[in-house]
PDB file of C-alpha atoms in Angstrom:
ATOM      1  CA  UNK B   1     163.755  91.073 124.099  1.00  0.00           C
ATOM      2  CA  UNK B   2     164.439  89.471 120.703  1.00  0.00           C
ATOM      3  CA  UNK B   3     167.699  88.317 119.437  1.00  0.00           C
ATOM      4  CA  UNK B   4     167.994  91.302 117.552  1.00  0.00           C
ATOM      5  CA  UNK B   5     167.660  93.273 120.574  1.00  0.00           C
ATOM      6  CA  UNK B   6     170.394  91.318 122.175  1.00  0.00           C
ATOM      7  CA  UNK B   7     172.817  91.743 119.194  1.00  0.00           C
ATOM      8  CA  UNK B   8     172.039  94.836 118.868  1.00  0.00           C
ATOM      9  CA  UNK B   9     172.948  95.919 122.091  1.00  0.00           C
ATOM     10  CA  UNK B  10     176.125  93.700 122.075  1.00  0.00           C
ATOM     11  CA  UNK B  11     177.069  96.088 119.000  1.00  0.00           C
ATOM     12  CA  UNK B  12     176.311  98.926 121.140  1.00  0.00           C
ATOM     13  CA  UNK B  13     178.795  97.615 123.770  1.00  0.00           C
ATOM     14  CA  UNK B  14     181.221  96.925 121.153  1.00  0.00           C
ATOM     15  CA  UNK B  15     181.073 100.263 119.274  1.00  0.00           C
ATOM     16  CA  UNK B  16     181.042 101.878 122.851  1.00  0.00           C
ATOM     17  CA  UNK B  17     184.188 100.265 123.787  1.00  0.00           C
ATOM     18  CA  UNK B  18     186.067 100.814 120.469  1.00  0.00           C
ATOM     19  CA  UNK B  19     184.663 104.420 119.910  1.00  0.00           C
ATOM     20  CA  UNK B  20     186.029 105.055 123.556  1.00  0.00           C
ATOM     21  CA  UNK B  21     188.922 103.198 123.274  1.00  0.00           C
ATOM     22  CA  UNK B  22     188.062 101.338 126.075  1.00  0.00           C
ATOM     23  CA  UNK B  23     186.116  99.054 128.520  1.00  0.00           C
ATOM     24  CA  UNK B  24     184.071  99.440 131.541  1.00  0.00           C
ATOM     25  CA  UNK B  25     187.499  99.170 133.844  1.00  0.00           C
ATOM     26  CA  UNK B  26     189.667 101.544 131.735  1.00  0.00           C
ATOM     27  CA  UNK B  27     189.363 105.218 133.608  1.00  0.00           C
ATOM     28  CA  UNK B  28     188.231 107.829 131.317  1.00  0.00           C
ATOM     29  CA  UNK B  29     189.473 110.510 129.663  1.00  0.00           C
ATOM     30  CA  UNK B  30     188.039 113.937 129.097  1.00  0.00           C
ATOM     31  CA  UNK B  31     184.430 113.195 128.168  1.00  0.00           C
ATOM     32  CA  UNK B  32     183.430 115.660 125.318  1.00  0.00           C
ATOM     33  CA  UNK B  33     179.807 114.932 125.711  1.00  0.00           C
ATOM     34  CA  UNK B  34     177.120 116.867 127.637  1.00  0.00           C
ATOM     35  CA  UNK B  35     176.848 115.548 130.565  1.00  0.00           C
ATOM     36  CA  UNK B  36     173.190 114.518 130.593  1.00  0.00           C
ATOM     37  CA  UNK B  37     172.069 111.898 133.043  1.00  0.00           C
ATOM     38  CA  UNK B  38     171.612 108.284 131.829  1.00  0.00           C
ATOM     39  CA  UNK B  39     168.901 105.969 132.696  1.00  0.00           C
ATOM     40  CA  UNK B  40     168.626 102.722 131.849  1.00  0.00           C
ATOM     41  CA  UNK B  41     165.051 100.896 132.189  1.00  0.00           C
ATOM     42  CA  UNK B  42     165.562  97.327 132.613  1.00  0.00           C
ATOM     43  CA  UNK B  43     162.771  94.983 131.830  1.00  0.00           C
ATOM     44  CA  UNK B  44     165.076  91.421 131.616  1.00  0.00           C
ATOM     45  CA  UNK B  45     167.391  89.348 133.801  1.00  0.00           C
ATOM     46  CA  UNK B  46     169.126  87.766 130.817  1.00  0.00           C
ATOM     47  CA  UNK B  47     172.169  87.597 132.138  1.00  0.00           C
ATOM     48  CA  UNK B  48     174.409  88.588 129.000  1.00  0.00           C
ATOM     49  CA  UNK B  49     172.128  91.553 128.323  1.00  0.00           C
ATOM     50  CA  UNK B  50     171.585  92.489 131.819  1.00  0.00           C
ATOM     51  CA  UNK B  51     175.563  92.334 131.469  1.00  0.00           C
ATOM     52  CA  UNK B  52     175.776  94.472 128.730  1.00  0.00           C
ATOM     53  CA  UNK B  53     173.838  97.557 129.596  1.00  0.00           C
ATOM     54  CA  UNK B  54     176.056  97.457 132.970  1.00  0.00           C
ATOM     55  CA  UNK B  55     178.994  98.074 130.962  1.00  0.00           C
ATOM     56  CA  UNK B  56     177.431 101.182 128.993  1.00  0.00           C
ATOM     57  CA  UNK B  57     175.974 102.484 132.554  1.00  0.00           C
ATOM     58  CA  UNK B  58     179.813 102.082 134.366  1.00  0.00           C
ATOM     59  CA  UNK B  59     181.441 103.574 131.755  1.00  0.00           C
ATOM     60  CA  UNK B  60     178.806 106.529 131.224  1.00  0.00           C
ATOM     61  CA  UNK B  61     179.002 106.521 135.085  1.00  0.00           C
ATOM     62  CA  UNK B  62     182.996 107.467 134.938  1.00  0.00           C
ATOM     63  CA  UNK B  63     182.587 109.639 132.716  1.00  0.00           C
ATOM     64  CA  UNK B  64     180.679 111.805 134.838  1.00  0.00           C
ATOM     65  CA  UNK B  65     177.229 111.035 134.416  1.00  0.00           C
ATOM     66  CA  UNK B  66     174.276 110.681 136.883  1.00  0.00           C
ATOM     67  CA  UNK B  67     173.249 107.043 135.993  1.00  0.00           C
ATOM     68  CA  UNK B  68     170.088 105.321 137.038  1.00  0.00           C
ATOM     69  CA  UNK B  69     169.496 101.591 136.419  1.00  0.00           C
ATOM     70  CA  UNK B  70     165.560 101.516 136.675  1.00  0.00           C
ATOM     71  CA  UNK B  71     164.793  97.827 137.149  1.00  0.00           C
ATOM     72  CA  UNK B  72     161.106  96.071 136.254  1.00  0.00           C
ATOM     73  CA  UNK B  73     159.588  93.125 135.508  1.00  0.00           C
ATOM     74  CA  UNK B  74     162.389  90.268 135.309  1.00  0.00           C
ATOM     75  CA  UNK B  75     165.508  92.380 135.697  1.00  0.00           C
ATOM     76  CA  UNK B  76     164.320  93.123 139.654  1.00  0.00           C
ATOM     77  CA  UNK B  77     165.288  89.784 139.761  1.00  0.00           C
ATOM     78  CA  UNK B  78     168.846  90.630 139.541  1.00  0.00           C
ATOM     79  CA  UNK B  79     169.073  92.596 142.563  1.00  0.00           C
ATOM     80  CA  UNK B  80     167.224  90.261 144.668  1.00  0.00           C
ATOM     81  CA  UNK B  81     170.028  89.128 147.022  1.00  0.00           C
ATOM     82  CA  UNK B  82     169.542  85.799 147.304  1.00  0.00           C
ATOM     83  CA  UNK B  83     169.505  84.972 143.367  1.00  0.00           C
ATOM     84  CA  UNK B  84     172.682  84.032 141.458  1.00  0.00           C
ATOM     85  CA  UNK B  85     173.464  85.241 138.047  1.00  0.00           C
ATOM     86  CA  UNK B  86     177.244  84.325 137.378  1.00  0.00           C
ATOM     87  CA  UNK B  87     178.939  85.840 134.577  1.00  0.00           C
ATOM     88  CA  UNK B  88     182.580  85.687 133.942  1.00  0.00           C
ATOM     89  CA  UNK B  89     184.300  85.223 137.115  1.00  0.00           C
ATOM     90  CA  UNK B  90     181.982  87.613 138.992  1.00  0.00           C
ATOM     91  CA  UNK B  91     178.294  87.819 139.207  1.00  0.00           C
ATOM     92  CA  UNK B  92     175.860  90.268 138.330  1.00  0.00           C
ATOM     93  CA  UNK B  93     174.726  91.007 141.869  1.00  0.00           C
ATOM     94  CA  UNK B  94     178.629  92.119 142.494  1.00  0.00           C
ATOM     95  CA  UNK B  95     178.648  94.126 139.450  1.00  0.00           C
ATOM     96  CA  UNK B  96     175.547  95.760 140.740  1.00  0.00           C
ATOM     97  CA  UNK B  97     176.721  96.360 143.961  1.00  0.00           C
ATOM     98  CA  UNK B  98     180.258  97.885 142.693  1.00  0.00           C
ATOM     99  CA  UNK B  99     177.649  99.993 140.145  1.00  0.00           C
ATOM    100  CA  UNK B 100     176.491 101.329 143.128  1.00  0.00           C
ATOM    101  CA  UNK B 101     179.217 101.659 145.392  1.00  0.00           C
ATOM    102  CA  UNK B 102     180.582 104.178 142.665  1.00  0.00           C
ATOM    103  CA  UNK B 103     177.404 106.205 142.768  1.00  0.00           C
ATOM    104  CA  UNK B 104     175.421 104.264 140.332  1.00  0.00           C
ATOM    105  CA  UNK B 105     171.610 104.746 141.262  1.00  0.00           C
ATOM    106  CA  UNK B 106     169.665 101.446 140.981  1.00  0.00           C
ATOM    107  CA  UNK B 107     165.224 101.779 141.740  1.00  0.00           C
ATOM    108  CA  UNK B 108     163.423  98.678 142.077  1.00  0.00           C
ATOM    109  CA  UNK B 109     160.113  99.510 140.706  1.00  0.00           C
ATOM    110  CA  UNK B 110     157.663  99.292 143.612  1.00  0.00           C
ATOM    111  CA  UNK B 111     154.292  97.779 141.789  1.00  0.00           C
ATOM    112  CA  UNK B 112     156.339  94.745 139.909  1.00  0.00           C
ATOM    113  CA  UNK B 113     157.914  94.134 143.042  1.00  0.00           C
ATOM    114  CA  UNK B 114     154.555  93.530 144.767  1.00  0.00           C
ATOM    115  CA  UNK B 115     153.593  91.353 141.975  1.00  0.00           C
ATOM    116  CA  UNK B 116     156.582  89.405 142.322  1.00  0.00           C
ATOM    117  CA  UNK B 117     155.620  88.910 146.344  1.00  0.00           C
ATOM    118  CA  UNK B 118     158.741  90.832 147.778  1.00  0.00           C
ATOM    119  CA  UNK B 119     159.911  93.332 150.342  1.00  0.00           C
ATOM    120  CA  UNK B 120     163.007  96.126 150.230  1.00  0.00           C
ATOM    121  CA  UNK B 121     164.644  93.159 152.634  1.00  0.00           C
ATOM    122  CA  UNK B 122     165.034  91.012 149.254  1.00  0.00           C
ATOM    123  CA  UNK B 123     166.690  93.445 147.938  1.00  0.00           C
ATOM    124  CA  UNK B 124     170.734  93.927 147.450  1.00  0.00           C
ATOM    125  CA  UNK B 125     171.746  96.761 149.954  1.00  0.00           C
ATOM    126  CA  UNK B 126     171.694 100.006 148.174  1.00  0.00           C
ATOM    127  CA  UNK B 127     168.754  99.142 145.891  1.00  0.00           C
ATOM    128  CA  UNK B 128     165.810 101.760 145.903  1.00  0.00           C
ATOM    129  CA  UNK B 129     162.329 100.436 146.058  1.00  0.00           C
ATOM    130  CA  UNK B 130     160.560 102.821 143.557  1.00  0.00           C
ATOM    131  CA  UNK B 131     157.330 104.980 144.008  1.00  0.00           C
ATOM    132  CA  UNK B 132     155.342 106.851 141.396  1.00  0.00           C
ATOM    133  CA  UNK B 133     157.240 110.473 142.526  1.00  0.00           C
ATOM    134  CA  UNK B 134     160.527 108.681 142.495  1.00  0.00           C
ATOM    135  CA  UNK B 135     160.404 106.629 138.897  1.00  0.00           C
ATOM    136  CA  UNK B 136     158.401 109.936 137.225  1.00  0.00           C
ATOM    137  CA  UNK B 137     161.177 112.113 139.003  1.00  0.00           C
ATOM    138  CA  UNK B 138     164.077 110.323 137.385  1.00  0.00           C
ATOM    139  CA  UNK B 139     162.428 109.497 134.080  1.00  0.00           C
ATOM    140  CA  UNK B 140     161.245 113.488 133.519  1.00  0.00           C
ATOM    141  CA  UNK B 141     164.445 115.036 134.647  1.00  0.00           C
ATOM    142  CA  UNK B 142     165.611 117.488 132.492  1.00  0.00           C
ATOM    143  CA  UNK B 143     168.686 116.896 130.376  1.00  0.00           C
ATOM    144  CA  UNK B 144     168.002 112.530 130.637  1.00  0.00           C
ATOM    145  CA  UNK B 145     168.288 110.075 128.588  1.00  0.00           C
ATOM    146  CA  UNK B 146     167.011 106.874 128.735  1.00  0.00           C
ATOM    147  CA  UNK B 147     167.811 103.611 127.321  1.00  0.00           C
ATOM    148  CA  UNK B 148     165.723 100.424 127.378  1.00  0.00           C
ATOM    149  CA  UNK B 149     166.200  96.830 127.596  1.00  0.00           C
TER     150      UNK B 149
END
């Protein structure tokens, strides 16, 4: 992605957490938007990007949303367990895995994954390894939106 794509999502993040008054930790309060389901289709392990969309799909995710975090290309490489992206004083494997633990949805997409030579076992428990029903399934849903990175 370009560095306009990375400030521009930065603004996102920012205007997100202003408009809402808060940031990915703060609980919400009563979400006036339709709840629509959210998925994000990741394409980069950048770690401050990668970052950034987590904090839009959290905080869409307590407001009530079904929220997918479709990974490809580079960002798989994120939920491969034994990689290390720290950020902050956490990394983003944790902030993946708490994603998930509070029913945050994260596919793996199946072909880039055989590119990349690996198996569901290098995966971060909880990750999805994605088939052509599964990715077309969440991307098609009605009422979805879908951001890329």
């Amino acid at each position: 992605m370009s560095h306009n794509g990375i400030r521009n999502l930065a603004m996102a993040a920012l205007i997100l957490g202003s408009t809402l008054g808060m940031d990915a930790t703060t609980p919400p309060s009563s979400p006036q938007e339709s709840m629509d389901s959210l998925v994000l289709s990741m394409s980069t392990d950048r770690a401050p990007l990668f970052e950034g969309a987590l904090d839009i799909a959290s905080v869409a995710l307590k407001r009530g949303h079904p929220v997918t975090l479709l990974l490809r290309l580079d960002a798989i490489k994120v939920a491969v367990a034994r990689n290390s992206y720290p950020v902050r004083d956490t990394s983003l494997a944790a902030r993946l895995s708490a994603f998930m633990g509070a029913g945050g949805k994260v596919i793996a997409g199946g072909g880039c994954m055989k590119d990349m030579g690996l198996t569901p076992r290098d995966l971060l428990p909880g990750v999805t390894v994605g088939t052509p029903d599964l990715v077309m399934g969440t991307l098609f849903r009605k009422d979805t939106k879908i951001l890329s990175y």
